[in-house]
Amino acid sequence: GPFSSRVFMNTSAKRNIAYKAAGMVPDGSIVFLDQSSTCYHLAEALMGKRDLTVVTNNLEIARLLSQTNFHVHISGGQLCSTARTCMVGEDAHQIFLSIYADFAFFSTRSLSADGIVSDCNRDEINVRNAMLKCAKCKVFLCDSSKFNSTAGYIQCSLQDLDVTVSEEDTASVYSEVFPELRIL
């Protein structure tokens, strides 16, 4: 659904995830934030940090962070047909392919029982692929309502990622299958 309504879904879980994820980020980091509502909550949680560089394809995140003195880069591109605060397309990819980030934070619609991360919009998947390609630490933010589900387009597998952050210990079921994955 639209970003404005998604921001209010599972809010306490997303805030809990955002707080944990923000704790990973040292001052001075370069951070990619995707267009997800969970990353909007993360942007709120990062506002107390110093000297961050944030690169995002979410216009609402950029507007929020305009209240800080962070270095904020907004991707180019076109407005996504389904999510009107999200920039997609070739121009959106380019900025993520030209910056090497310390962290890429992202969220999607679904995480299957066997660890496949998927989403319903292929344009958003493609922008995230650019983010994930150019980040040292790849962090999936996933509230437990998304577990054991699939969406039409595959983003990646948990084995391609470094950290999964969930609001509760339920994500530990994935640690048996993916022992290298750090779970917060």
PDB file of C-alpha atoms in Angstrom:
ATOM      1  CA  GLY A   1       0.000   0.000   0.000  1.00  0.00           C
ATOM      2  CA  PRO A   2       0.986   3.672   0.036  1.00  0.00           C
ATOM      3  CA  PHE A   3       3.901   4.748   2.211  1.00  0.00           C
ATOM      4  CA  SER A   4       1.727   6.989   4.396  1.00  0.00           C
ATOM      5  CA  SER A   5      -0.377   4.041   5.561  1.00  0.00           C
ATOM      6  CA  ARG A   6       2.542   1.573   5.794  1.00  0.00           C
ATOM      7  CA  VAL A   7       4.369   3.871   8.234  1.00  0.00           C
ATOM      8  CA  PHE A   8       1.622   3.159  10.760  1.00  0.00           C
ATOM      9  CA  MET A   9       1.517  -0.633  10.301  1.00  0.00           C
ATOM     10  CA  ASN A  10       3.335  -2.707  12.957  1.00  0.00           C
ATOM     11  CA  THR A  11       4.724   0.561  14.291  1.00  0.00           C
ATOM     12  CA  SER A  12       6.034  -0.733  17.626  1.00  0.00           C
ATOM     13  CA  ALA A  13       7.834  -3.637  15.917  1.00  0.00           C
ATOM     14  CA  LYS A  14       9.370  -1.285  13.338  1.00  0.00           C
ATOM     15  CA  ARG A  15      10.479   1.191  16.023  1.00  0.00           C
ATOM     16  CA  ASN A  16      12.060  -1.633  18.020  1.00  0.00           C
ATOM     17  CA  ILE A  17      13.895  -2.801  14.874  1.00  0.00           C
ATOM     18  CA  ALA A  18      14.948   0.781  14.082  1.00  0.00           C
ATOM     19  CA  TYR A  19      16.364   1.290  17.569  1.00  0.00           C
ATOM     20  CA  LYS A  20      18.425  -1.926  17.350  1.00  0.00           C
ATOM     21  CA  ALA A  21      19.636  -1.101  13.835  1.00  0.00           C
ATOM     22  CA  ALA A  22      20.615   2.466  14.790  1.00  0.00           C
ATOM     23  CA  GLY A  23      22.812   0.994  17.524  1.00  0.00           C
ATOM     24  CA  MET A  24      24.986  -0.610  14.824  1.00  0.00           C
ATOM     25  CA  VAL A  25      25.844   2.718  13.186  1.00  0.00           C
ATOM     26  CA  PRO A  26      28.883   4.652  14.438  1.00  0.00           C
ATOM     27  CA  ASP A  27      29.115   8.415  13.991  1.00  0.00           C
ATOM     28  CA  GLY A  28      30.687   9.302  10.648  1.00  0.00           C
ATOM     29  CA  SER A  29      29.196   6.339   8.757  1.00  0.00           C
ATOM     30  CA  ILE A  30      27.940   6.310   5.182  1.00  0.00           C
ATOM     31  CA  VAL A  31      24.492   4.708   5.169  1.00  0.00           C
ATOM     32  CA  PHE A  32      22.097   3.595   2.419  1.00  0.00           C
ATOM     33  CA  LEU A  33      18.404   3.602   3.374  1.00  0.00           C
ATOM     34  CA  ASP A  34      15.862   2.099   0.998  1.00  0.00           C
ATOM     35  CA  GLN A  35      12.327   3.405   0.512  1.00  0.00           C
ATOM     36  CA  SER A  36      10.718   1.178   3.168  1.00  0.00           C
ATOM     37  CA  SER A  37       8.637   2.471   6.043  1.00  0.00           C
ATOM     38  CA  THR A  38      10.952   0.550   8.404  1.00  0.00           C
ATOM     39  CA  CYS A  39      13.880   2.609   7.096  1.00  0.00           C
ATOM     40  CA  TYR A  40      11.859   5.768   7.762  1.00  0.00           C
ATOM     41  CA  HIS A  41      11.699   4.710  11.419  1.00  0.00           C
ATOM     42  CA  LEU A  42      15.441   3.988  11.267  1.00  0.00           C
ATOM     43  CA  ALA A  43      16.076   7.496   9.895  1.00  0.00           C
ATOM     44  CA  GLU A  44      14.196   8.881  12.928  1.00  0.00           C
ATOM     45  CA  ALA A  45      16.352   6.739  15.236  1.00  0.00           C
ATOM     46  CA  LEU A  46      19.564   7.950  13.545  1.00  0.00           C
ATOM     47  CA  MET A  47      18.815  11.645  14.059  1.00  0.00           C
ATOM     48  CA  GLY A  48      20.889  11.777  17.246  1.00  0.00           C
ATOM     49  CA  LYS A  49      24.055  10.631  15.444  1.00  0.00           C
ATOM     50  CA  ARG A  50      26.864  12.895  14.265  1.00  0.00           C
ATOM     51  CA  ASP A  51      28.386  13.387  10.832  1.00  0.00           C
ATOM     52  CA  LEU A  52      26.387  10.757   8.960  1.00  0.00           C
ATOM     53  CA  THR A  53      26.148  10.574   5.200  1.00  0.00           C
ATOM     54  CA  VAL A  54      22.772   9.155   4.201  1.00  0.00           C
ATOM     55  CA  VAL A  55      21.854   8.124   0.664  1.00  0.00           C
ATOM     56  CA  THR A  56      18.204   7.273   0.024  1.00  0.00           C
ATOM     57  CA  ASN A  57      15.593   6.854  -2.688  1.00  0.00           C
ATOM     58  CA  ASN A  58      12.796   7.802  -0.259  1.00  0.00           C
ATOM     59  CA  LEU A  59      11.659  11.418  -0.504  1.00  0.00           C
ATOM     60  CA  GLU A  60      10.073  11.313   2.985  1.00  0.00           C
ATOM     61  CA  ILE A  61      13.355  10.156   4.553  1.00  0.00           C
ATOM     62  CA  ALA A  62      15.189  12.988   2.778  1.00  0.00           C
ATOM     63  CA  ARG A  63      12.596  15.497   4.024  1.00  0.00           C
ATOM     64  CA  LEU A  64      12.893  14.180   7.592  1.00  0.00           C
ATOM     65  CA  LEU A  65      16.702  14.325   7.522  1.00  0.00           C
ATOM     66  CA  SER A  66      16.651  17.880   6.157  1.00  0.00           C
ATOM     67  CA  GLN A  67      16.173  18.788   9.849  1.00  0.00           C
ATOM     68  CA  THR A  68      19.670  17.433  10.611  1.00  0.00           C
ATOM     69  CA  ASN A  69      23.098  18.570   9.468  1.00  0.00           C
ATOM     70  CA  PHE A  70      23.817  15.157   7.904  1.00  0.00           C
ATOM     71  CA  HIS A  71      25.120  14.923   4.358  1.00  0.00           C
ATOM     72  CA  VAL A  72      21.944  13.743   2.617  1.00  0.00           C
ATOM     73  CA  HIS A  73      21.923  12.459  -0.966  1.00  0.00           C
ATOM     74  CA  ILE A  74      18.628  11.758  -2.729  1.00  0.00           C
ATOM     75  CA  SER A  75      18.665   9.426  -5.695  1.00  0.00           C
ATOM     76  CA  GLY A  76      17.453  10.647  -9.024  1.00  0.00           C
ATOM     77  CA  GLY A  77      14.964   8.604 -10.995  1.00  0.00           C
ATOM     78  CA  GLN A  78      11.240   8.598 -11.438  1.00  0.00           C
ATOM     79  CA  LEU A  79       8.495   8.270  -8.868  1.00  0.00           C
ATOM     80  CA  CYS A  80       7.472   4.642  -8.477  1.00  0.00           C
ATOM     81  CA  SER A  81       4.007   3.926  -9.888  1.00  0.00           C
ATOM     82  CA  THR A  82       2.820   2.267  -6.668  1.00  0.00           C
ATOM     83  CA  ALA A  83       4.893   4.012  -3.962  1.00  0.00           C
ATOM     84  CA  ARG A  84       4.866   7.741  -4.689  1.00  0.00           C
ATOM     85  CA  THR A  85       7.591   8.648  -2.193  1.00  0.00           C
ATOM     86  CA  CYS A  86      10.039   6.197  -3.801  1.00  0.00           C
ATOM     87  CA  MET A  87      12.458   6.899  -6.664  1.00  0.00           C
ATOM     88  CA  VAL A  88      13.179   4.051  -9.095  1.00  0.00           C
ATOM     89  CA  GLY A  89      14.737   3.448 -12.502  1.00  0.00           C
ATOM     90  CA  GLU A  90      18.239   3.688 -13.994  1.00  0.00           C
ATOM     91  CA  ASP A  91      18.870   7.177 -12.605  1.00  0.00           C
ATOM     92  CA  ALA A  92      18.045   5.931  -9.102  1.00  0.00           C
ATOM     93  CA  HIS A  93      20.570   3.075  -9.448  1.00  0.00           C
ATOM     94  CA  GLN A  94      23.433   5.365 -10.415  1.00  0.00           C
ATOM     95  CA  ILE A  95      23.965   7.124  -7.097  1.00  0.00           C
ATOM     96  CA  PHE A  96      24.104   3.836  -5.195  1.00  0.00           C
ATOM     97  CA  LEU A  97      26.626   2.445  -7.691  1.00  0.00           C
ATOM     98  CA  SER A  98      28.869   5.509  -7.236  1.00  0.00           C
ATOM     99  CA  ILE A  99      29.177   5.461  -3.422  1.00  0.00           C
ATOM    100  CA  TYR A 100      30.685   2.779  -1.194  1.00  0.00           C
ATOM    101  CA  ALA A 101      28.586   2.624   1.972  1.00  0.00           C
ATOM    102  CA  ASP A 102      29.381   1.229   5.392  1.00  0.00           C
ATOM    103  CA  PHE A 103      25.796  -0.043   5.706  1.00  0.00           C
ATOM    104  CA  ALA A 104      22.835  -0.766   3.450  1.00  0.00           C
ATOM    105  CA  PHE A 105      19.589  -1.035   5.395  1.00  0.00           C
ATOM    106  CA  PHE A 106      16.483  -2.320   3.644  1.00  0.00           C
ATOM    107  CA  SER A 107      13.171  -4.032   4.163  1.00  0.00           C
ATOM    108  CA  THR A 108      10.861  -5.964   1.849  1.00  0.00           C
ATOM    109  CA  ARG A 109       7.402  -7.513   1.978  1.00  0.00           C
ATOM    110  CA  SER A 110       8.368 -11.141   2.631  1.00  0.00           C
ATOM    111  CA  LEU A 111      10.850 -13.636   4.080  1.00  0.00           C
ATOM    112  CA  SER A 112      10.196 -17.298   3.254  1.00  0.00           C
ATOM    113  CA  ALA A 113      10.746 -20.180   5.660  1.00  0.00           C
ATOM    114  CA  ASP A 114      13.893 -21.146   3.713  1.00  0.00           C
ATOM    115  CA  GLY A 115      15.374 -17.645   3.855  1.00  0.00           C
ATOM    116  CA  ILE A 116      14.384 -16.121   0.508  1.00  0.00           C
ATOM    117  CA  VAL A 117      13.795 -12.366   0.697  1.00  0.00           C
ATOM    118  CA  SER A 118      11.162 -11.180  -1.815  1.00  0.00           C
ATOM    119  CA  ASP A 119       9.024  -8.181  -2.674  1.00  0.00           C
ATOM    120  CA  CYS A 120       6.150  -7.220  -4.946  1.00  0.00           C
ATOM    121  CA  ASN A 121       7.774  -4.440  -6.979  1.00  0.00           C
ATOM    122  CA  ARG A 122      10.558  -5.281  -9.406  1.00  0.00           C
ATOM    123  CA  ASP A 123      11.666  -1.655  -9.822  1.00  0.00           C
ATOM    124  CA  GLU A 124      12.311  -1.417  -6.080  1.00  0.00           C
ATOM    125  CA  ILE A 125      14.181  -4.751  -6.135  1.00  0.00           C
ATOM    126  CA  ASN A 126      16.501  -3.414  -8.832  1.00  0.00           C
ATOM    127  CA  VAL A 127      17.380  -0.257  -6.883  1.00  0.00           C
ATOM    128  CA  ARG A 128      18.073  -2.345  -3.772  1.00  0.00           C
ATOM    129  CA  ASN A 129      20.390  -4.585  -5.817  1.00  0.00           C
ATOM    130  CA  ALA A 130      22.518  -1.512  -6.522  1.00  0.00           C
ATOM    131  CA  MET A 131      22.535  -0.637  -2.804  1.00  0.00           C
ATOM    132  CA  LEU A 132      23.518  -4.151  -1.770  1.00  0.00           C
ATOM    133  CA  LYS A 133      26.287  -4.331  -4.362  1.00  0.00           C
ATOM    134  CA  CYS A 134      28.053  -1.270  -2.917  1.00  0.00           C
ATOM    135  CA  ALA A 135      27.731  -1.711   0.850  1.00  0.00           C
ATOM    136  CA  LYS A 136      30.145  -3.380   3.254  1.00  0.00           C
ATOM    137  CA  CYS A 137      27.446  -4.476   5.697  1.00  0.00           C
ATOM    138  CA  LYS A 138      24.078  -5.568   4.292  1.00  0.00           C
ATOM    139  CA  VAL A 139      21.277  -5.384   6.863  1.00  0.00           C
ATOM    140  CA  PHE A 140      17.746  -6.728   6.378  1.00  0.00           C
ATOM    141  CA  LEU A 141      15.106  -5.166   8.643  1.00  0.00           C
ATOM    142  CA  CYS A 142      12.258  -7.653   8.977  1.00  0.00           C
ATOM    143  CA  ASP A 143       9.377  -7.613  11.427  1.00  0.00           C
ATOM    144  CA  SER A 144       7.981 -11.037  12.257  1.00  0.00           C
ATOM    145  CA  SER A 145       4.696 -10.411  10.394  1.00  0.00           C
ATOM    146  CA  LYS A 146       6.718 -10.955   7.187  1.00  0.00           C
ATOM    147  CA  PHE A 147       8.147 -14.365   8.163  1.00  0.00           C
ATOM    148  CA  ASN A 148       7.068 -17.473   6.250  1.00  0.00           C
ATOM    149  CA  SER A 149       5.693 -15.528   3.307  1.00  0.00           C
ATOM    150  CA  THR A 150       6.669 -14.900  -0.293  1.00  0.00           C
ATOM    151  CA  ALA A 151       6.097 -12.116  -2.820  1.00  0.00           C
ATOM    152  CA  GLY A 152       6.429 -12.167  -6.603  1.00  0.00           C
ATOM    153  CA  TYR A 153      10.053 -11.058  -7.076  1.00  0.00           C
ATOM    154  CA  ILE A 154      13.175 -12.423  -5.407  1.00  0.00           C
ATOM    155  CA  GLN A 155      15.573  -9.915  -3.834  1.00  0.00           C
ATOM    156  CA  CYS A 156      18.181 -12.244  -2.362  1.00  0.00           C
ATOM    157  CA  SER A 157      18.711 -14.978   0.211  1.00  0.00           C
ATOM    158  CA  LEU A 158      19.620 -14.469   3.851  1.00  0.00           C
ATOM    159  CA  GLN A 159      22.965 -16.081   2.955  1.00  0.00           C
ATOM    160  CA  ASP A 160      23.773 -12.980   0.844  1.00  0.00           C
ATOM    161  CA  LEU A 161      23.353 -10.706   3.870  1.00  0.00           C
ATOM    162  CA  ASP A 162      25.341  -9.893   7.001  1.00  0.00           C
ATOM    163  CA  VAL A 163      22.673  -9.039   9.571  1.00  0.00           C
ATOM    164  CA  THR A 164      18.931  -9.508  10.018  1.00  0.00           C
ATOM    165  CA  VAL A 165      17.175  -7.308  12.570  1.00  0.00           C
ATOM    166  CA  SER A 166      13.782  -8.347  13.907  1.00  0.00           C
ATOM    167  CA  GLU A 167      11.711  -7.073  16.820  1.00  0.00           C
ATOM    168  CA  GLU A 168      11.886 -10.306  18.775  1.00  0.00           C
ATOM    169  CA  ASP A 169      13.858 -13.532  19.073  1.00  0.00           C
ATOM    170  CA  THR A 170      11.714 -15.266  16.474  1.00  0.00           C
ATOM    171  CA  ALA A 171      14.347 -14.635  13.785  1.00  0.00           C
ATOM    172  CA  SER A 172      16.614 -17.093  15.600  1.00  0.00           C
ATOM    173  CA  VAL A 173      14.846 -19.910  13.706  1.00  0.00           C
ATOM    174  CA  TYR A 174      16.882 -18.739  10.711  1.00  0.00           C
ATOM    175  CA  SER A 175      20.208 -18.991  12.548  1.00  0.00           C
ATOM    176  CA  GLU A 176      20.220 -22.788  12.328  1.00  0.00           C
ATOM    177  CA  VAL A 177      20.058 -22.628   8.522  1.00  0.00           C
ATOM    178  CA  PHE A 178      22.312 -19.553   8.173  1.00  0.00           C
ATOM    179  CA  PRO A 179      24.995 -19.832  10.872  1.00  0.00           C
ATOM    180  CA  GLU A 180      27.033 -16.947   9.387  1.00  0.00           C
ATOM    181  CA  LEU A 181      24.118 -14.529   9.660  1.00  0.00           C
ATOM    182  CA  ARG A 182      24.159 -12.141  12.617  1.00  0.00           C
ATOM    183  CA  ILE A 183      20.675 -11.809  14.100  1.00  0.00           C
ATOM    184  CA  LEU A 184      19.695  -8.864  16.286  1.00  0.00           C
TER     185      LEU A 184
END
